[in-house]
Short mmCIF file of C-alpha atoms (C1' of nucleotides) in Angstrom, two decimals:
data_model
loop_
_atom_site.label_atom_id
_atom_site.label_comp_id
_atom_site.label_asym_id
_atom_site.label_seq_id
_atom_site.Cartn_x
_atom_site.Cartn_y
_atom_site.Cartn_z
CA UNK A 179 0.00 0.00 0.00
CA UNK A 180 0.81 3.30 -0.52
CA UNK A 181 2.67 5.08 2.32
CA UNK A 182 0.37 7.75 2.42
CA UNK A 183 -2.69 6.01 3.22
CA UNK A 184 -3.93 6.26 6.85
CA UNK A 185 -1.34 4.54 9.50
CA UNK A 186 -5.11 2.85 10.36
CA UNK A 187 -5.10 1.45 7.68
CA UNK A 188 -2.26 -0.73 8.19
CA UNK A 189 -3.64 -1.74 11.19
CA UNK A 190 -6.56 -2.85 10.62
CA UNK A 191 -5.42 -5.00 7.30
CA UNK A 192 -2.55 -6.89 9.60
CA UNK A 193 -5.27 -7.65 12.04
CA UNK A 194 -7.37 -9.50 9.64
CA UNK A 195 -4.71 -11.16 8.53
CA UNK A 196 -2.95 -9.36 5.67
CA UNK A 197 0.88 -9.65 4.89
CA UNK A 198 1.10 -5.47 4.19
CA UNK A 199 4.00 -3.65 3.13
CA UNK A 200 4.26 0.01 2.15
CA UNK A 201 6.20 1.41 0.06
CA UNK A 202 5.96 5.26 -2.08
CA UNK A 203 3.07 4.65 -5.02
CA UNK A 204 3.05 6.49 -7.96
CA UNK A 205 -0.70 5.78 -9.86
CA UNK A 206 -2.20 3.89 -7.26
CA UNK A 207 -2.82 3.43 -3.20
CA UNK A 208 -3.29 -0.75 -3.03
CA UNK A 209 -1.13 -3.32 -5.65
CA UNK A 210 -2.38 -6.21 -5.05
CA UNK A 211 -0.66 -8.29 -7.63
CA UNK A 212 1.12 -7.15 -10.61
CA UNK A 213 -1.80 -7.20 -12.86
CA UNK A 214 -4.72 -5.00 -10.10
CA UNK A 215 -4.59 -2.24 -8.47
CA UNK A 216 -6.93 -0.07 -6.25
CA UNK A 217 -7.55 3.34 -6.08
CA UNK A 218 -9.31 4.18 -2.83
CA UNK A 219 -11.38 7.44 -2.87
CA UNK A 220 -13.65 9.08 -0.03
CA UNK A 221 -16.42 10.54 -0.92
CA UNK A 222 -15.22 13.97 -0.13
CA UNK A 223 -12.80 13.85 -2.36
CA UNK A 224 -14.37 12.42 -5.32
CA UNK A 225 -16.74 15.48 -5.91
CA UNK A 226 -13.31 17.86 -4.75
CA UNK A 227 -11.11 15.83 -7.62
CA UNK A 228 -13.81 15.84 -10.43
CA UNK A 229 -14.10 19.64 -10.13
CA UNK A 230 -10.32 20.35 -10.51
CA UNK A 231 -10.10 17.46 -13.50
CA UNK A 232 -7.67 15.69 -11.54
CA UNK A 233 -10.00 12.55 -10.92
CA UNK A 234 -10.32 11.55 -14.64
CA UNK A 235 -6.68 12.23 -14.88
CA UNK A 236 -5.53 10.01 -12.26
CA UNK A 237 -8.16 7.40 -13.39
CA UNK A 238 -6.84 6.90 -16.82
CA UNK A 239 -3.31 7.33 -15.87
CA UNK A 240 -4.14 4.07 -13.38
CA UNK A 241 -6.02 2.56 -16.26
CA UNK A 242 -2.56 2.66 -18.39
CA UNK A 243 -0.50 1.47 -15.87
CA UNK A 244 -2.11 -2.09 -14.99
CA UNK A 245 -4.50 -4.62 -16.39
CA UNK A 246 -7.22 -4.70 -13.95
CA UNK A 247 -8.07 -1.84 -11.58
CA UNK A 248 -10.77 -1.04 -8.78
CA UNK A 249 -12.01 2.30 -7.36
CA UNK A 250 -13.20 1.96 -3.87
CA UNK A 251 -15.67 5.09 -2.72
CA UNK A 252 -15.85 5.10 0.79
CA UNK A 253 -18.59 7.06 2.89
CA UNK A 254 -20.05 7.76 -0.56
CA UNK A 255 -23.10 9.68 0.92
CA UNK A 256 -20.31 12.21 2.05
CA UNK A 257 -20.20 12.75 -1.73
CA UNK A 258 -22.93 14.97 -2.03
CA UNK A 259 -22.03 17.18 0.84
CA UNK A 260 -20.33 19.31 -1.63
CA UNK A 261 -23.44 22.20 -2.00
CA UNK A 262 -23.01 23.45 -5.07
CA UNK A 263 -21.65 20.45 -6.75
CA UNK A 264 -24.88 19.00 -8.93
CA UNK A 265 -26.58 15.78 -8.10
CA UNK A 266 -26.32 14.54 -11.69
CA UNK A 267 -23.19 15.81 -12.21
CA UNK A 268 -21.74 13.03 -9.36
CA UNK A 269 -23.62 10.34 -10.79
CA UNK A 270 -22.84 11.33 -14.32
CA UNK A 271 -19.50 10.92 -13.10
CA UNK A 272 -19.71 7.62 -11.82
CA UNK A 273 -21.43 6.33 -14.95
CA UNK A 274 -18.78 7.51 -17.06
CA UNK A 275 -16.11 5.95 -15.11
CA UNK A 276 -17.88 2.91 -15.13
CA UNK A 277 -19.17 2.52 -18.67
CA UNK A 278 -16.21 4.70 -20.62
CA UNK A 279 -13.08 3.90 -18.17
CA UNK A 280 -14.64 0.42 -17.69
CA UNK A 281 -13.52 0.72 -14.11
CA UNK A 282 -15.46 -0.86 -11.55
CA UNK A 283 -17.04 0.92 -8.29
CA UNK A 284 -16.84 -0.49 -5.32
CA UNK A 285 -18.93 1.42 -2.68
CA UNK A 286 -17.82 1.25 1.08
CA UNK A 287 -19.41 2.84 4.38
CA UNK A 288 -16.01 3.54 6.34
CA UNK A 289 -12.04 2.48 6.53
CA UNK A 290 -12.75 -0.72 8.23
CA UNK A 291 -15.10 -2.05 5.14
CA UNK A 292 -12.69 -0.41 2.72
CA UNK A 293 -10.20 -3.38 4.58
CA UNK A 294 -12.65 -6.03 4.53
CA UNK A 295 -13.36 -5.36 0.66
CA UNK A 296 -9.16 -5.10 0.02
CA UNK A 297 -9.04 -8.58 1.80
CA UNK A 298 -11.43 -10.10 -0.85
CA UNK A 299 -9.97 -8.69 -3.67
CA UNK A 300 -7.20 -10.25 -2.48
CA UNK A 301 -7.87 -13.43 -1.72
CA UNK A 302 -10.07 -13.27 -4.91
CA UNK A 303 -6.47 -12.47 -6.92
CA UNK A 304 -3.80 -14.00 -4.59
CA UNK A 305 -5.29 -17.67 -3.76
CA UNK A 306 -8.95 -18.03 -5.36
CA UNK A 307 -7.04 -18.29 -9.07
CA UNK A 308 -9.16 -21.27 -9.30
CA UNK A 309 -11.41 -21.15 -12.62
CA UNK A 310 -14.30 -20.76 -11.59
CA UNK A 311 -16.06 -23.71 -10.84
CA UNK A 312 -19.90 -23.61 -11.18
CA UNK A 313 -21.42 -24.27 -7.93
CA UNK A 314 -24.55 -26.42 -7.84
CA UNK A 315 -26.42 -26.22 -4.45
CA UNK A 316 -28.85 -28.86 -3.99
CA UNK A 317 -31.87 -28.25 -1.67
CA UNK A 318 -31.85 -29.99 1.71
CA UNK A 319 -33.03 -32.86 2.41
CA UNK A 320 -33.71 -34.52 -0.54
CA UNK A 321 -35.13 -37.74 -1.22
CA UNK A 322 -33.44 -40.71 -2.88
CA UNK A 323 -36.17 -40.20 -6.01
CA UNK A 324 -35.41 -36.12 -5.94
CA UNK A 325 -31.37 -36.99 -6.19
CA UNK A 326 -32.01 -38.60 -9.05
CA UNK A 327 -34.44 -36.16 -10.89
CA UNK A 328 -31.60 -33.42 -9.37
CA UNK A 329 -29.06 -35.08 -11.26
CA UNK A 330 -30.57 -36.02 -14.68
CA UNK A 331 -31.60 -31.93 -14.62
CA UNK A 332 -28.04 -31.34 -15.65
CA UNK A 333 -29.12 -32.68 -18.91
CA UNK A 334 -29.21 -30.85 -21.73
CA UNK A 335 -32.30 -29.02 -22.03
CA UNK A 336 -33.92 -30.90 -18.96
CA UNK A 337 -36.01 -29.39 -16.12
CA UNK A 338 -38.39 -30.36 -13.19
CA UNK A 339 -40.68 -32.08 -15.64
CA UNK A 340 -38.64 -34.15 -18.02
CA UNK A 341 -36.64 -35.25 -15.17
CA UNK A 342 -39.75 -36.58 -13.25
CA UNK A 343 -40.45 -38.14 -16.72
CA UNK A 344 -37.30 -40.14 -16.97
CA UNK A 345 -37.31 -41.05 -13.70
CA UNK A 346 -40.37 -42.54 -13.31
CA UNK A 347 -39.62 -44.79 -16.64
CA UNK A 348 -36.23 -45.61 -16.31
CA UNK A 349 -35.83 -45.66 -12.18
CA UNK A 350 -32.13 -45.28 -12.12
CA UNK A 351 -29.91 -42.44 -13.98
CA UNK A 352 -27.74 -45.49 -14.93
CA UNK A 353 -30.64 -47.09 -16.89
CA UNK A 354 -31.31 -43.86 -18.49
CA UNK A 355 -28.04 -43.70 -19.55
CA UNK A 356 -27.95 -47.24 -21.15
CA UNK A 357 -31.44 -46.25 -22.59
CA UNK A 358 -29.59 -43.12 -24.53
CA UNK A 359 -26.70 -45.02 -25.94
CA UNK A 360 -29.07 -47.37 -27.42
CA UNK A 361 -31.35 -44.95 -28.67
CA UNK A 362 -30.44 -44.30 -32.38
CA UNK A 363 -31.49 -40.90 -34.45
CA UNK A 364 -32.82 -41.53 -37.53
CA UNK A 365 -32.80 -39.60 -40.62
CA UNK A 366 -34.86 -39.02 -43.86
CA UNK A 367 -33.60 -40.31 -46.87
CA UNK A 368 -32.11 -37.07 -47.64
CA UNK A 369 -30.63 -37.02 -44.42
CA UNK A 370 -33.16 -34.51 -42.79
CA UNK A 371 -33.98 -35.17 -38.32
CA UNK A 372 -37.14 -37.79 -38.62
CA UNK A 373 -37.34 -39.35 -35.30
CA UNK A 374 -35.58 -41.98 -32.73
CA UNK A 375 -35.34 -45.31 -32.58
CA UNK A 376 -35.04 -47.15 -29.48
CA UNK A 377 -36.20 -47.07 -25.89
CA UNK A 378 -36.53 -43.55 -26.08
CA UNK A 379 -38.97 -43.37 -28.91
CA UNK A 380 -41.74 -43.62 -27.04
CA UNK A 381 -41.03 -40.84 -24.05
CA UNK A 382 -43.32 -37.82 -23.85
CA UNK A 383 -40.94 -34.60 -23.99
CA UNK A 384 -37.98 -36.34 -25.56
CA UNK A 385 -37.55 -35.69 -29.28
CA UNK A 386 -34.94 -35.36 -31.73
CA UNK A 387 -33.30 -32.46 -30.42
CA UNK A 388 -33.06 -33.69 -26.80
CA UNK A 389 -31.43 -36.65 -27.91
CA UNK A 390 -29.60 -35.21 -30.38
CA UNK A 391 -27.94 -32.44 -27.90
CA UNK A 392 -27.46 -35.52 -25.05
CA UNK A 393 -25.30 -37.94 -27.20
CA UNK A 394 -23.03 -35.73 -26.91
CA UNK A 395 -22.07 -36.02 -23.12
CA UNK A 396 -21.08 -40.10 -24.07
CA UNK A 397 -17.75 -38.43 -26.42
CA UNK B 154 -39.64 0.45 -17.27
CA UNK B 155 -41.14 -2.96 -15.51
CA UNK B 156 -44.70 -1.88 -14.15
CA UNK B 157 -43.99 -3.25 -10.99
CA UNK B 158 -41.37 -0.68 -10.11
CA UNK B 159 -42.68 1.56 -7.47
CA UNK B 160 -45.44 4.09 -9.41
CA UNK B 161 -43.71 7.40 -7.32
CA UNK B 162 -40.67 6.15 -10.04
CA UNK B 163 -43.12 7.38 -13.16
CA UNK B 164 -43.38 10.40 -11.49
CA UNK B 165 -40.17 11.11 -10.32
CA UNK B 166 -38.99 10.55 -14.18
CA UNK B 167 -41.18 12.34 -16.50
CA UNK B 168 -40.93 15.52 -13.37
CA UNK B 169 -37.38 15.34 -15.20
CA UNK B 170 -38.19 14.89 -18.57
CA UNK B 171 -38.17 11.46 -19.38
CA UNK B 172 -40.31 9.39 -21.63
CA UNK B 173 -41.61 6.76 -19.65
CA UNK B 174 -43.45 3.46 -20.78
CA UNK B 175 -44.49 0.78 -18.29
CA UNK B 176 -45.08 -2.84 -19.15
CA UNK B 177 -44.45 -6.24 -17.53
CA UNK B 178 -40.77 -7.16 -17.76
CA UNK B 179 -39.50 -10.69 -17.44
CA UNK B 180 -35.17 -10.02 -16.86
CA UNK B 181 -34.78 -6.08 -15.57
CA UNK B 182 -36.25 -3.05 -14.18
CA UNK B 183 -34.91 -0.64 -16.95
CA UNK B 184 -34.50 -0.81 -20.03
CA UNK B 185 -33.15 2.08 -21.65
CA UNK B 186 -31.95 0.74 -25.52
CA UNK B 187 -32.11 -2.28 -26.88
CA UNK B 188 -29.07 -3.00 -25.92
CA UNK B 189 -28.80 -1.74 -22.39
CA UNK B 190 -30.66 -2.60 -19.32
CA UNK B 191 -30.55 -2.23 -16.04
CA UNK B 192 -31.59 -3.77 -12.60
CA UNK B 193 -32.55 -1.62 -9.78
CA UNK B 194 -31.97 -3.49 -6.35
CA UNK B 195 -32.35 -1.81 -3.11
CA UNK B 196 -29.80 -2.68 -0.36
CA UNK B 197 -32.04 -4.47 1.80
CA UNK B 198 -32.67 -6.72 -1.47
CA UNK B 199 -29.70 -6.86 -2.26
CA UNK B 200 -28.73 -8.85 0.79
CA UNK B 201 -32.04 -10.72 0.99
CA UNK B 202 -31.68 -12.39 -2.18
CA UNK B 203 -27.98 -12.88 -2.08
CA UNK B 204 -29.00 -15.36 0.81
CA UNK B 205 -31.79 -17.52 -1.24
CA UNK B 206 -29.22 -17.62 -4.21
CA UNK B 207 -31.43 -15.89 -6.10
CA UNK B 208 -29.41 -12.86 -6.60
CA UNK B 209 -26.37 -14.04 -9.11
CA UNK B 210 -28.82 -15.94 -10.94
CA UNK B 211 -30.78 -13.25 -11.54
CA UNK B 212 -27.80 -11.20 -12.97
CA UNK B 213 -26.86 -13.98 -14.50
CA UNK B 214 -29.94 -14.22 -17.00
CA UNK B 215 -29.96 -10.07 -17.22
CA UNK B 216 -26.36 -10.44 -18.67
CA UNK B 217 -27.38 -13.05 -21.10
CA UNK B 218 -30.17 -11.32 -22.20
CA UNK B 219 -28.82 -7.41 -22.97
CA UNK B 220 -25.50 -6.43 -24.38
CA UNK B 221 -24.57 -4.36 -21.65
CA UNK B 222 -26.43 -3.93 -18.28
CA UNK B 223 -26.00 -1.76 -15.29
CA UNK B 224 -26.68 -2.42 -11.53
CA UNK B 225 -28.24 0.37 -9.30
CA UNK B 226 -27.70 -0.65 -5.80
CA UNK B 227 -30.22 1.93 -3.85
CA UNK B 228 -29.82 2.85 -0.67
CA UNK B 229 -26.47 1.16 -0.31
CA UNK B 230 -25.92 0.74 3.29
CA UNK B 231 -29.44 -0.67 4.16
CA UNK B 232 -27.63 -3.69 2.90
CA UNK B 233 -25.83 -4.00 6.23
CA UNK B 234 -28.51 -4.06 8.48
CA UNK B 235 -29.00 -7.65 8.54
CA UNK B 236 -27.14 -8.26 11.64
CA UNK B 237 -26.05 -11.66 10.94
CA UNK B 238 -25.10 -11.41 7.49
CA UNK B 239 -21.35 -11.06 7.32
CA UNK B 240 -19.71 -7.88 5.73
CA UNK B 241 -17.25 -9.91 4.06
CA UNK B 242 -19.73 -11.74 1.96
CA UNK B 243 -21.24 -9.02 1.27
CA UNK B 244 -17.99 -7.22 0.02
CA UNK B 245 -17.43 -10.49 -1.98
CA UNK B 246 -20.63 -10.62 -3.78
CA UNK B 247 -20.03 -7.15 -4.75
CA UNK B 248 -16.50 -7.94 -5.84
CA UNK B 249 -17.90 -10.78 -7.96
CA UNK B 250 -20.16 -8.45 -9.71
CA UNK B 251 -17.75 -6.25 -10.64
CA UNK B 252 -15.29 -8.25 -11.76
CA UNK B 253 -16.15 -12.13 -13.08
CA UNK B 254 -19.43 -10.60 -14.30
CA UNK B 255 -18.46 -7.41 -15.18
CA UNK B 256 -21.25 -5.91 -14.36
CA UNK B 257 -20.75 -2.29 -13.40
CA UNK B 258 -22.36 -1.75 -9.92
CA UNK B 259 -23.77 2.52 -9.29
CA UNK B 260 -24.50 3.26 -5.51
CA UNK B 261 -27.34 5.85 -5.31
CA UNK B 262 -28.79 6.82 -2.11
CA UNK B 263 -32.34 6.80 -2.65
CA UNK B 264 -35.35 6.38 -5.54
CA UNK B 265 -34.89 10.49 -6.21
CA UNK B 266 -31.17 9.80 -6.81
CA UNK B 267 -31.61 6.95 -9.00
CA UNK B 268 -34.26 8.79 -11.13
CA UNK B 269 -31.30 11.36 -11.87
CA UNK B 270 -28.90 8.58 -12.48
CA UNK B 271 -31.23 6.34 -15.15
CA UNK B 272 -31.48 9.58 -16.77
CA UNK B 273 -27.78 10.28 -17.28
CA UNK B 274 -28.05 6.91 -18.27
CA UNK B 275 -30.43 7.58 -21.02
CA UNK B 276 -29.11 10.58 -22.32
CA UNK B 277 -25.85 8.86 -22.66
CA UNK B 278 -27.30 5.99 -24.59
CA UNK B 279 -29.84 7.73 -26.78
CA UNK B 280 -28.35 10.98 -27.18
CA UNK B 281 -24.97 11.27 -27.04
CA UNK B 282 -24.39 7.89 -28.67
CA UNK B 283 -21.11 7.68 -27.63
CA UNK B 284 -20.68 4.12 -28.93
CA UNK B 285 -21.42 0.89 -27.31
CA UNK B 286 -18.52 1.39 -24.82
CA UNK B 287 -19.41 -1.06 -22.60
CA UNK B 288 -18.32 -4.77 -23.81
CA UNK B 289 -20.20 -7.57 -25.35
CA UNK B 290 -19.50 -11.21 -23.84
CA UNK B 291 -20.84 -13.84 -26.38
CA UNK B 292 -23.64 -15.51 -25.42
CA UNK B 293 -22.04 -18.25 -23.03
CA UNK B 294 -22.93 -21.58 -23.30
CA UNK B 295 -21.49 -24.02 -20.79
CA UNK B 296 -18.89 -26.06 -22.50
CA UNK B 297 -19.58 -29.75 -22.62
CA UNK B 298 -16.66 -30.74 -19.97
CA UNK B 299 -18.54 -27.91 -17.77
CA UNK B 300 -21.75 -29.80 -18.49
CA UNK B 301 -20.37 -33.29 -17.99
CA UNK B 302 -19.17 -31.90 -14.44
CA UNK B 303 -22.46 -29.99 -13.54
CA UNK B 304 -24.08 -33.26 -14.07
CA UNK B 305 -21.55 -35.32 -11.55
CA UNK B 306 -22.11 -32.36 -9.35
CA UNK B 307 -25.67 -33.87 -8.28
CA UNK B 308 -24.47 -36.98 -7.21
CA UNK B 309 -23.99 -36.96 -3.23
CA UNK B 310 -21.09 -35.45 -1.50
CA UNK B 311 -19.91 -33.84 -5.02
CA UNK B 312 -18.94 -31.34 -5.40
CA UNK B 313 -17.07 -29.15 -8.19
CA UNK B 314 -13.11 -30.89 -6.95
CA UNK B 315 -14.50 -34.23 -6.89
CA UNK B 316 -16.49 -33.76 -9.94
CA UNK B 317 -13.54 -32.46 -12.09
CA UNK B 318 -11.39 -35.10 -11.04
CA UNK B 319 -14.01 -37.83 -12.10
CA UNK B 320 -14.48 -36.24 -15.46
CA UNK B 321 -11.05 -36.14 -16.31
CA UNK B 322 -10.53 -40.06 -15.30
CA UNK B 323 -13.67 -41.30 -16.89
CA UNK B 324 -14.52 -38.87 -19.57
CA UNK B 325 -18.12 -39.87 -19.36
CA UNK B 326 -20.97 -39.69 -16.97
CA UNK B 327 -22.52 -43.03 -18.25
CA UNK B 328 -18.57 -44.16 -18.07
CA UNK B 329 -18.55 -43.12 -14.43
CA UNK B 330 -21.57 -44.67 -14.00
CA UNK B 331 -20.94 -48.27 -15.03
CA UNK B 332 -17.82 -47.49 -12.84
CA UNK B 333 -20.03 -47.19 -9.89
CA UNK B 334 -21.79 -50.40 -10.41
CA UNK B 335 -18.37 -52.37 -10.98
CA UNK B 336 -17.25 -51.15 -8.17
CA UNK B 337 -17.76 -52.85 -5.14
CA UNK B 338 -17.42 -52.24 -0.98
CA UNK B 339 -14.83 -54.34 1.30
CA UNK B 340 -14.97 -54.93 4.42
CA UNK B 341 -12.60 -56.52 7.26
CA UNK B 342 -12.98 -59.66 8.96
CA UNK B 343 -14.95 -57.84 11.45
CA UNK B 344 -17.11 -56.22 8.94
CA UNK B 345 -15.72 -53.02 9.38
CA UNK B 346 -15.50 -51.05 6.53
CA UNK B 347 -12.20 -51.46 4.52
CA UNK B 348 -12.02 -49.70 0.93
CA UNK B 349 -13.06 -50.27 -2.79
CA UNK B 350 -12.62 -52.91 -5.22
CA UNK B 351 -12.65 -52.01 -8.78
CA UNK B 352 -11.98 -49.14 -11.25
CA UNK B 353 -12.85 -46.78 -8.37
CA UNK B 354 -10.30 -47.77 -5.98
CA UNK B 355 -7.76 -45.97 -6.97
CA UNK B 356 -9.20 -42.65 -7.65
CA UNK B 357 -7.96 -39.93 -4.94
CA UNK B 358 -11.19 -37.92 -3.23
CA UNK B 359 -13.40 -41.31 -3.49
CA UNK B 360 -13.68 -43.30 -0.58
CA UNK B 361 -15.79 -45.91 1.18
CA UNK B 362 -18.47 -43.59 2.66
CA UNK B 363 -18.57 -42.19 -1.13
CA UNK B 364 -19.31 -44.95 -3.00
CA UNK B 365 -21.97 -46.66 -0.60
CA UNK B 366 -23.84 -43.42 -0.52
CA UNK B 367 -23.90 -43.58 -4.19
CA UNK B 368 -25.09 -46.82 -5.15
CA UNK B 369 -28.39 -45.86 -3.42
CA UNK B 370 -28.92 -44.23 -6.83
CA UNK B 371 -28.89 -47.60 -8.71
CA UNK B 372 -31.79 -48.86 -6.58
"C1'" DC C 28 -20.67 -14.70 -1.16
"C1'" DT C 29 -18.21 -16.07 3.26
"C1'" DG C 30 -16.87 -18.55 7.40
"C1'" DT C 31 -17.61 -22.45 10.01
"C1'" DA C 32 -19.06 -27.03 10.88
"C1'" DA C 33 -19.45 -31.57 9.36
"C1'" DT C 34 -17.84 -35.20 6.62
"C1'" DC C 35 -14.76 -37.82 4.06
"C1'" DT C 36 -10.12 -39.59 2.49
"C1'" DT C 37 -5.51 -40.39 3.33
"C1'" DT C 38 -1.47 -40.99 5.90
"C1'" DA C 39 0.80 -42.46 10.01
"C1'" DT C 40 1.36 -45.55 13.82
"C1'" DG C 41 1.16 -49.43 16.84
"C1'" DA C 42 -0.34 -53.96 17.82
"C1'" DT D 177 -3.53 -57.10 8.25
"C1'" DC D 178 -6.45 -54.44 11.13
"C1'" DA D 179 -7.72 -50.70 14.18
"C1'" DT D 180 -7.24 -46.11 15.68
"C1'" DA D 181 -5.76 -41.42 15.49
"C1'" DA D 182 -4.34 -37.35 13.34
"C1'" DA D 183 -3.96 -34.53 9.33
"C1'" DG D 184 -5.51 -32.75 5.05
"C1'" DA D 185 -9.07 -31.80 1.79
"C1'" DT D 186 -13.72 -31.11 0.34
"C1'" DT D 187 -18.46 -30.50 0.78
"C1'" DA D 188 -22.63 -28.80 3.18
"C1'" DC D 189 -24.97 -25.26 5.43
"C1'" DA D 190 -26.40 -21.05 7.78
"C1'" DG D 191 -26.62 -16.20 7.63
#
DNA sequence: CTGTAATCTTTATGA
DNA sequence: TCATAAAGATTACAG
């Protein structure tokens, strides 16, 4: 961090657990790895900077300078204390620094949630590198016969209903997988989607197209 | 605008010269081109829905659906005031938003303020046509390996580790499957559980607890 | 989304 | 080879 921040600052970051150094920044107050940086604004300051010019300024020069960055506006409401500073002109402001500098705004109500927020980021960019992984969150306490309509709705193009469907005919996702290997798609003569053939063939719901999109998950 | 925003909001925005039309909308609460929309969510809301899962979902389908969407987060720090929601998820979900959705997140502080900020909104869109500035992700469909381990991902005690690991050994669910039913449970002398036998034994993160839990789903 | 609790697998150890 | 304990990793859940 930069050494100008507030000595609070370092404070409160080493005592939720943050490895901190500081050091004299040039574009930015927080580097959190070599590719983000934050810029950490109160509101005060953001309506004094964007009268002088010097916010968009120091925005794009921090834009140049890494890949990623974040602004952080904390005690925004303090924003608007500014009396003759225009309503729209703030927010006009902020929209243009989201949409045109395509930097995003992180809102905060005080120093202590501007640390909480520079932990995540961190631990987002330091550790989480993890691709994200899609999370799938089952409802609790579900029966043996909802587990298996849960899992068959991972399916292609299969909800609530279909699933229901499927189980109810087949019992077992394992049957229902045998059932789709077997089932064949079968073409017109000039090679145009006619139907299925197979122990699918005869399931309300299921058509060319589901099949079709679900013999895929066997290559 | 959706028709189900509050009615003081049609007020508020033609007081400042706006054309408004209401009708029923399915993904957002504004939309202000055909290519930009944007969702409205007051703090309290913003919490409450981040708890039922509904809220990245939500966002989810609004970024599918528009080019380029905004979120208003109204009344900002109301979203503390559930007590036993943590700050740092909070700070995280935000974080998310801005950055693996890309999402650009405006604080305002109340409906008055967000009237002013939809219509800087607008008259940057419509009038000033500065360009689409704000990027275009391709429609995303999940890739099949994604879709192969969402499926996994129902099975019990899944989750996406485990499931990643099983794609990558067995390729395919129905593979994975007729794993599972080769597979079988060992046990001691005693009849304490020992380990697997078959193609499961081997594979790190499965264990016995995991596979007996598992064949439930071929009964 | 986060932080914590619960659960599972694996490794280590002694009999 | 088995049983038990401890450690490490992952998943489940509440807020």
């Amino acid at each position: 961090m930069d050494g100008r921040e507030p000595k609070e600052m370092i404070l409160i970051l080493r005592k939720i657990g943050c490895d901190v150094i500081t050091q004299t920044l040039d574009v930015s107050d927080y580097i959190l790895s070599e590719n983000l940086a934050v810029e950490r604004k109160k509101g005060g300051d953001f309506s004094g900077s964007l009268v002088d010019n010097r916010l968009f300024e120091q925005l794009e020069r921090l834009k140049d300078t890494f890949k990623s960055c974040i602004l952080i506006i904390e005690d925004f409401e303090k924003m608007f204390e500014r009396p003759k500073m225009k309503v729209s002109s703030l927010y006009g402001a902020m929209n243009s620094i989201a949409i045109r500098l395509k930097i995003p705004i992180i809102p905060t109500r005080n120093l202590q949630d501007t640390a909480i927020c520079l932990k995540r980021l961190a631990i987002r960019e330091q550790i989480n590198q993890e691709g994200h992984a899609l999370a799938r969150h089952a409802p609790k306490e579900m029966s043996l016969e909802e587990r298996k309509c849960f899992i068959l709705e991972g399916l292609f193009d299969t909800g609530p209903k279909i699933a229901r469907i499927l189980v109810d005919k087949f019992k077992t996702p394992y049957n229902l997988f045998k059932a789709i290997e077997k089932s064949e798609l079968t073409y017109t003569k000039n090679g145009n989607p006619k139907g299925i053939n197979g122990p699918l063939d005869t399931v309300k719901g299921i058509g060319f197209k589901w099949l079709e999109k679900n013999k895929k998950l066997f290559s």
